[in-house]
Amino acid sequence: MVHTQIGKDIDYAASLLRSGEIVAIPTETVYGLAGNAFSEQAVKKIYAIKNRPLHNPLIVHLAEKSFLDRIAINIPSTAFLLLEKFSPGPLTILLEKKESIPGIVTSGLPHVAVRFPSHPMTIELLRLLDFPLAAPSANPFGYISPTRAEHVMKQLGGKIPYILDGGICDKGIESTVVGFQGEVPVVHRLGAISLEDIRHLIPGTITKTREEHQPVSPGMLLHHYSPSTKTILTDDLESAIKQAGNKKAGVISFRRTIHNIPNDHQYTLSSSGDLEEAARNLYDALHQLDALQLDLIIVEKVPDEGIGKAINDRLERAAARR
Ligand code: TXA
Ligand code: MG
């Protein structure tokens, strides 16, 4: 066990990372569990702390576009188009990797996932370092991603020395992961940038969905992002609540308050029906209800459009049985 501190000391976080330690960092999507991407030893620690299988590769985080040439080659021109429009921000692109990135970061794959986060504290941190940060979401493998420093503390306290506290994550849902077939963008994981927005920029963009059965991006595995409490996803909250009978049920609704459920057992994602707000609140809702030791969490699907597609995708996985 190590003593875990929460704080806002960017210099201290940098010094820990320079000495090979693992630090939780804020990003605009979710908190990351960061280590020196050039150090095999540091990256090994990340997998161990997360209990993550070694065949599930990590995203490399950068602050400066000029750094790209140190880690990737043969970058498609559509990648630059996407970067120009969506970075810094919740876009992750898969690029042919250079030797500088150890194989353990990419699970031996020839491509490295790269992202330029927009959280100001993490940008400042990256600028203090002469190496990029490999960082998966800062949750134990398969569990709910953290969108507040306290979520990280709850899940990984005692395992890392420091959590850099950047407040509540603005987007609340992970980055959109995009690879390339030649110049054609291929969306591997839905995320905070909607498919519509990517297609608006590059109309030929295709998707590799889970139905095609090739989990190129293991974030596409089922029973990911799951609470410990049994979780049900439904289009019809009222019937699902009725069916739960005497069970102690928590409810996450998109925009309503449900009258026969105690207030502290329910969470409304966005009373104004704003999908961005719903995304921001999603993981906090799951964390909160999961802590109540209920028999069941019933979640209402959100409208399947824009970022709502990514929200429903995460909810389907949360509801898939372990
Ligand atoms: O928003 C995010 O992306 C957050 C923050 C911390 O940046 N990170 C995150 O990391 O969600 P993680 O490890 O939980 O999810 C990374 C996803 C996984 O689905 C992984 O399989 C995929 O990216 N990925 C990473 N490297 C890859 C690669 N070389 N090829 C294909 N997929 C890759
Ligand atoms: Mg994750």
CSV table of C-alpha atoms in Angstrom, one decimal, residues 173-300:
chain,number,residue,atom,x,y,z
A,173,ILE,CA,-17.1,10.1,-21.7
A,174,GLU,CA,-13.9,8.7,-23.3
A,175,SER,CA,-12.4,9.9,-26.5
A,176,THR,CA,-13.5,8.8,-30.0
A,177,VAL,CA,-10.9,6.3,-31.4
A,178,VAL,CA,-10.2,6.6,-35.1
A,179,GLY,CA,-7.9,4.4,-37.2
A,180,PHE,CA,-7.3,4.6,-40.9
A,181,GLN,CA,-7.5,2.3,-43.9
A,182,GLY,CA,-5.2,4.2,-46.2
A,183,GLU,CA,-6.8,7.6,-46.1
A,184,VAL,CA,-10.2,6.4,-45.0
A,185,PRO,CA,-11.0,7.1,-41.3
A,186,VAL,CA,-12.4,4.1,-39.4
A,187,VAL,CA,-14.1,4.7,-36.1
A,188,HIS,CA,-13.2,2.0,-33.6
A,189,ARG,CA,-14.7,3.4,-30.5
A,190,LEU,CA,-17.6,5.9,-30.2
A,191,GLY,CA,-16.8,8.7,-27.8
A,192,ALA,CA,-17.1,12.4,-27.0
A,193,ILE,CA,-16.8,13.4,-30.6
A,194,SER,CA,-19.9,12.2,-32.5
A,195,LEU,CA,-19.8,10.1,-35.6
A,196,GLU,CA,-21.9,12.9,-37.3
A,197,ASP,CA,-19.2,15.5,-36.5
A,198,ILE,CA,-16.5,13.3,-38.0
A,199,ARG,CA,-18.5,12.5,-41.1
A,200,HIS,CA,-19.3,16.1,-41.5
A,201,LEU,CA,-15.6,16.7,-41.9
A,202,ILE,CA,-14.8,13.5,-43.8
A,203,PRO,CA,-18.0,12.0,-45.3
A,204,GLY,CA,-16.3,8.7,-46.3
A,205,THR,CA,-15.6,7.8,-42.6
A,206,ILE,CA,-16.6,4.2,-41.8
A,207,THR,CA,-17.2,2.4,-38.5
A,208,LYS,CA,-16.0,-0.9,-37.2
A,209,THR,CA,-18.8,-1.8,-34.8
A,210,ARG,CA,-18.9,-4.6,-32.3
A,211,GLU,CA,-21.3,-6.5,-34.4
A,212,GLU,CA,-18.5,-7.1,-36.9
A,213,HIS,CA,-16.9,-9.1,-34.1
A,214,GLN,CA,-13.4,-7.8,-34.4
A,215,PRO,CA,-12.4,-6.1,-31.2
A,216,VAL,CA,-9.5,-4.1,-32.7
A,217,SER,CA,-10.1,-1.7,-30.0
A,218,PRO,CA,-10.7,-3.7,-26.8
A,219,GLY,CA,-12.7,-0.8,-25.5
A,220,MET,CA,-15.2,-2.4,-27.8
A,221,LEU,CA,-15.4,-5.5,-25.5
A,222,LEU,CA,-18.7,-6.2,-23.8
A,223,HIS,CA,-19.0,-6.0,-20.0
A,224,HIS,CA,-16.7,-3.0,-19.9
A,225,TYR,CA,-17.4,0.2,-17.9
A,226,SER,CA,-19.6,-1.9,-15.5
A,227,PRO,CA,-20.7,-1.1,-12.0
A,228,SER,CA,-20.6,-4.0,-9.4
A,229,THR,CA,-24.4,-3.7,-9.0
A,230,LYS,CA,-26.5,-5.6,-11.6
A,231,THR,CA,-27.5,-3.0,-14.2
A,232,ILE,CA,-30.4,-3.0,-16.7
A,233,LEU,CA,-30.8,-0.8,-19.7
A,234,THR,CA,-34.3,0.0,-20.9
A,235,ASP,CA,-36.5,2.1,-23.2
A,236,ASP,CA,-39.3,1.8,-20.8
A,237,LEU,CA,-38.4,2.9,-17.2
A,238,GLU,CA,-41.9,2.5,-15.8
A,239,SER,CA,-42.2,-1.2,-16.8
A,240,ALA,CA,-38.7,-2.0,-15.7
A,241,ILE,CA,-39.4,-0.4,-12.3
A,242,LYS,CA,-42.6,-2.4,-12.0
A,243,GLN,CA,-40.8,-5.6,-12.9
A,244,ALA,CA,-38.2,-5.0,-10.2
A,245,GLY,CA,-41.0,-5.5,-7.7
A,246,ASN,CA,-39.7,-5.4,-4.1
A,247,LYS,CA,-36.1,-5.2,-5.1
A,248,LYS,CA,-34.1,-2.2,-4.0
A,249,ALA,CA,-33.7,-0.4,-7.3
A,250,GLY,CA,-31.8,2.7,-8.2
A,251,VAL,CA,-32.9,4.6,-11.3
A,252,ILE,CA,-30.9,6.7,-13.8
A,253,SER,CA,-33.3,8.6,-16.1
A,254,PHE,CA,-32.4,10.8,-19.0
A,255,ARG,CA,-34.4,13.8,-18.0
A,256,ARG,CA,-37.2,13.0,-15.6
A,257,THR,CA,-37.7,12.6,-11.9
A,258,ILE,CA,-39.4,9.3,-11.0
A,259,HIS,CA,-42.0,9.7,-8.3
A,260,ASN,CA,-42.1,6.4,-6.5
A,261,ILE,CA,-38.3,6.1,-6.2
A,262,PRO,CA,-36.5,7.7,-3.2
A,263,ASN,CA,-34.6,10.8,-4.3
A,264,ASP,CA,-31.2,9.5,-3.2
A,265,HIS,CA,-31.8,6.4,-5.2
A,266,GLN,CA,-32.2,8.2,-8.5
A,267,TYR,CA,-30.1,10.4,-10.8
A,268,THR,CA,-31.4,12.5,-13.6
A,269,LEU,CA,-28.7,12.9,-16.3
A,270,SER,CA,-30.0,16.2,-17.7
A,271,SER,CA,-33.4,17.7,-16.8
A,272,SER,CA,-33.2,19.9,-19.9
A,273,GLY,CA,-32.5,16.9,-22.2
A,274,ASP,CA,-29.0,18.0,-23.1
A,275,LEU,CA,-27.0,15.0,-24.3
A,276,GLU,CA,-23.6,16.8,-23.5
A,277,GLU,CA,-24.7,17.3,-19.9
A,278,ALA,CA,-26.0,13.7,-19.8
A,279,ALA,CA,-22.5,12.5,-20.9
A,280,ARG,CA,-20.8,14.6,-18.3
A,281,ASN,CA,-23.0,13.1,-15.5
A,282,LEU,CA,-23.1,9.5,-16.8
A,283,TYR,CA,-20.2,7.9,-14.9
A,284,ASP,CA,-20.9,10.0,-11.7
A,285,ALA,CA,-24.4,8.6,-11.7
A,286,LEU,CA,-23.2,5.0,-12.0
A,287,HIS,CA,-20.5,5.6,-9.3
A,288,GLN,CA,-23.1,7.1,-6.9
A,289,LEU,CA,-25.7,4.5,-7.3
A,290,ASP,CA,-23.2,1.7,-7.3
A,291,ALA,CA,-22.0,2.8,-3.9
A,292,LEU,CA,-25.5,2.3,-2.4
A,293,GLN,CA,-25.5,-1.5,-2.4
A,294,LEU,CA,-28.8,-1.7,-4.2
A,295,ASP,CA,-30.1,-4.9,-5.8
A,296,LEU,CA,-30.3,-3.3,-9.2
A,297,ILE,CA,-29.7,-0.2,-11.2
A,298,ILE,CA,-32.2,0.6,-13.9
A,299,VAL,CA,-31.0,3.0,-16.6
A,300,GLU,CA,-33.0,4.6,-19.3
